[in-house]
Coordinates of C-alpha atoms in Angstrom, one line a residue:
X1 CA 1.4 26.2 -7.4
X2 CA 0.3 23.3 -5.1
X3 CA 3.4 21.3 -6.0
X4 CA 5.7 24.2 -5.5
X5 CA 4.2 25.0 -2.1
X6 CA 4.7 21.4 -1.0
X7 CA 8.2 21.3 -2.3
X8 CA 9.2 24.5 -0.5
X9 CA 7.6 23.3 2.7
X10 CA 9.4 20.0 2.6
X11 CA 12.7 21.8 1.9
X12 CA 12.3 24.2 4.8
X13 CA 11.4 21.5 7.4
X14 CA 14.7 19.6 7.2
X15 CA 16.6 22.9 7.2
X16 CA 15.1 24.1 10.4
X17 CA 15.2 20.6 12.0
X18 CA 18.9 20.7 11.3
X19 CA 19.3 24.1 12.9
X20 CA 17.7 23.0 16.2
X21 CA 20.3 20.4 17.2
X22 CA 23.1 22.8 16.2
X23 CA 21.8 25.5 18.5
X24 CA 20.5 23.3 21.3
X25 CA 23.2 20.6 21.3
X26 CA 26.4 21.2 19.4
X27 CA 27.1 24.9 20.1
X28 CA 26.4 24.8 23.9
X29 CA 28.3 21.5 24.4
X30 CA 31.1 22.7 22.1
X31 CA 31.4 25.9 24.1
X32 CA 31.4 23.8 27.3
X33 CA 34.3 21.6 26.1
X34 CA 36.4 24.4 24.5
X35 CA 36.1 26.9 27.3
X36 CA 38.8 25.3 29.5
X37 CA 41.2 25.3 26.6
X38 CA 41.0 29.1 26.6
X39 CA 41.0 29.4 30.4
X40 CA 37.4 30.7 30.4
X41 CA 35.5 30.0 33.6
X42 CA 31.9 29.0 32.7
X43 CA 31.0 27.2 35.9
X44 CA 27.9 29.2 36.5
X45 CA 26.7 28.9 32.9
X46 CA 27.3 25.1 32.6
X47 CA 23.7 24.3 33.8
X48 CA 22.4 26.0 30.6
X49 CA 23.6 23.0 28.5
X50 CA 21.4 20.7 30.6
X51 CA 18.4 22.9 30.1
X52 CA 18.9 23.2 26.4
X53 CA 19.4 19.4 26.1
X54 CA 16.1 18.8 28.0
X55 CA 14.3 21.5 25.9
X56 CA 15.0 19.8 22.6
X57 CA 12.2 17.1 22.6
X58 CA 9.6 19.9 23.3
X59 CA 11.0 22.2 20.5
X60 CA 11.6 19.5 17.9
X61 CA 8.1 19.3 16.4
X62 CA 7.6 23.1 16.2
X63 CA 9.2 23.6 12.7
X64 CA 6.8 21.0 11.3
X65 CA 3.8 22.6 13.0
X66 CA 4.6 26.1 11.8
X67 CA 5.9 25.4 8.3
X68 CA 3.6 22.7 6.9
X69 CA 0.4 24.4 6.0
X70 CA -2.0 21.7 7.0
X71 CA -0.4 21.4 10.5
X72 CA -0.3 25.2 10.8
X73 CA -4.1 25.4 10.0
X74 CA -4.9 22.7 12.6
X75 CA -2.7 24.3 15.2
X76 CA -4.4 27.7 14.8
X77 CA -7.8 26.1 14.5
X78 CA -8.6 27.1 11.0
X79 CA -9.9 23.8 9.8
X80 CA -13.7 23.8 9.4
X81 CA -14.7 20.5 10.9
X82 CA -18.4 21.1 10.1
X83 CA -17.9 20.5 6.4
X84 CA -15.8 17.3 7.0
X85 CA -18.7 15.4 8.7
X86 CA -21.9 15.7 6.8
X87 CA -24.2 13.1 8.5
X88 CA -24.0 11.0 11.6
X89 CA -26.4 8.1 12.0
X90 CA -26.8 6.2 15.3
X91 CA -28.2 2.7 15.2
X92 CA -29.6 0.9 18.3

């Protein structure tokens, strides 16, 4: 079960990390370049491409954080840190 979970997690991460550039880069920029061919005026919507391009670095790590179980637990604070550190000794 553990190997199957890891395998499915590591197959989903590249899938979603491939979808992000498609929706944040290629489709908006493709629409921006093909709109003049079809005589579509998108002057007021052209700024959206810049915002989506700038949003990508902030959105890029999210699939990893929500798909990989260890990162998801750490993100939601489900890791019990009290059992990780048993004893701490201080020497002077």
